[in-house]
């Protein structure tokens, strides 16, 4: 399983296991979706993202 996130507006902080990644406006990140993860809005305004999860074929 893989997760793709594209930030439309604002700044998103991703905590991926023991790693922290800040993703800015018009930037993208992808990661394995089966690891512990969380999302945080770093700005005072809203953060808008596209979040897509890809599941492997069986």
mmCIF file of C-alpha atoms in Angstrom:
data_model
loop_
_atom_site.group_PDB
_atom_site.id
_atom_site.type_symbol
_atom_site.label_atom_id
_atom_site.label_comp_id
_atom_site.label_asym_id
_atom_site.label_seq_id
_atom_site.Cartn_x
_atom_site.Cartn_y
_atom_site.Cartn_z
ATOM 1 C CA UNK A 1 0.000 0.000 0.000
ATOM 2 C CA UNK A 2 1.372 3.426 -0.932
ATOM 3 C CA UNK A 3 0.084 6.891 -0.070
ATOM 4 C CA UNK A 4 0.596 9.984 -2.245
ATOM 5 C CA UNK A 5 -0.022 13.473 -0.856
ATOM 6 C CA UNK A 6 -0.001 16.702 -2.864
ATOM 7 C CA UNK A 7 -0.311 19.987 -0.946
ATOM 8 C CA UNK A 8 -2.546 22.504 -2.707
ATOM 9 C CA UNK A 9 -2.423 25.209 -0.036
ATOM 10 C CA UNK A 10 -0.515 25.694 3.220
ATOM 11 C CA UNK A 11 2.161 23.531 4.816
ATOM 12 C CA UNK A 12 1.628 19.980 6.015
ATOM 13 C CA UNK A 13 3.823 18.190 8.532
ATOM 14 C CA UNK A 14 3.929 14.420 8.164
ATOM 15 C CA UNK A 15 5.212 12.228 10.938
ATOM 16 C CA UNK A 16 6.256 8.943 9.330
ATOM 17 C CA UNK A 17 7.342 6.561 12.047
ATOM 18 C CA UNK A 18 10.311 8.362 13.650
ATOM 19 C CA UNK A 19 10.829 10.736 10.692
ATOM 20 C CA UNK A 20 9.253 14.188 10.257
ATOM 21 C CA UNK A 21 8.700 15.696 6.803
ATOM 22 C CA UNK A 22 7.331 19.185 6.070
ATOM 23 C CA UNK A 23 5.580 19.458 2.708
ATOM 24 C CA UNK A 24 4.963 22.941 1.301
ATOM 25 C CA UNK A 25 2.453 24.317 -1.145
ATOM 26 C CA UNK A 26 2.591 22.647 -4.592
ATOM 27 C CA UNK A 27 4.914 19.904 -3.292
ATOM 28 C CA UNK A 28 4.232 16.198 -3.090
ATOM 29 C CA UNK A 29 5.394 13.208 -1.088
ATOM 30 C CA UNK A 30 4.764 9.474 -1.248
ATOM 31 C CA UNK A 31 5.371 6.814 1.369
ATOM 32 C CA UNK A 32 4.399 3.315 2.433
ATOM 33 C CA UNK A 33 0.952 3.606 3.969
ATOM 34 C CA UNK A 34 1.421 0.657 6.313
ATOM 35 C CA UNK A 35 3.822 2.532 8.624
ATOM 36 C CA UNK A 36 2.469 4.571 11.560
ATOM 37 C CA UNK A 37 1.869 8.135 10.338
ATOM 38 C CA UNK A 38 0.042 11.333 11.219
ATOM 39 C CA UNK A 39 -0.669 14.741 9.660
ATOM 40 C CA UNK A 40 -0.386 18.249 11.153
ATOM 41 C CA UNK A 41 -1.294 21.635 9.688
ATOM 42 C CA UNK A 42 1.665 23.967 10.382
ATOM 43 C CA UNK A 43 -0.064 27.192 9.319
ATOM 44 C CA UNK A 44 -2.617 29.485 10.911
ATOM 45 C CA UNK A 45 -4.911 29.039 7.895
ATOM 46 C CA UNK A 46 -6.310 25.842 6.463
ATOM 47 C CA UNK A 47 -4.180 23.307 4.662
ATOM 48 C CA UNK A 48 -5.678 21.688 1.541
ATOM 49 C CA UNK A 49 -4.256 18.440 0.173
ATOM 50 C CA UNK A 50 -4.986 15.635 -2.254
ATOM 51 C CA UNK A 51 -4.452 12.309 -0.508
ATOM 52 C CA UNK A 52 -4.524 9.145 -2.609
ATOM 53 C CA UNK A 53 -3.955 5.617 -1.347
ATOM 54 C CA UNK A 54 -2.901 2.921 -3.806
ATOM 55 C CA UNK A 55 -3.650 -0.693 -2.914
ATOM 56 C CA UNK A 56 -1.617 -3.507 -4.480
ATOM 57 C CA UNK A 57 -3.300 -5.918 -6.871
ATOM 58 C CA UNK A 58 -4.119 -9.348 -5.503
#
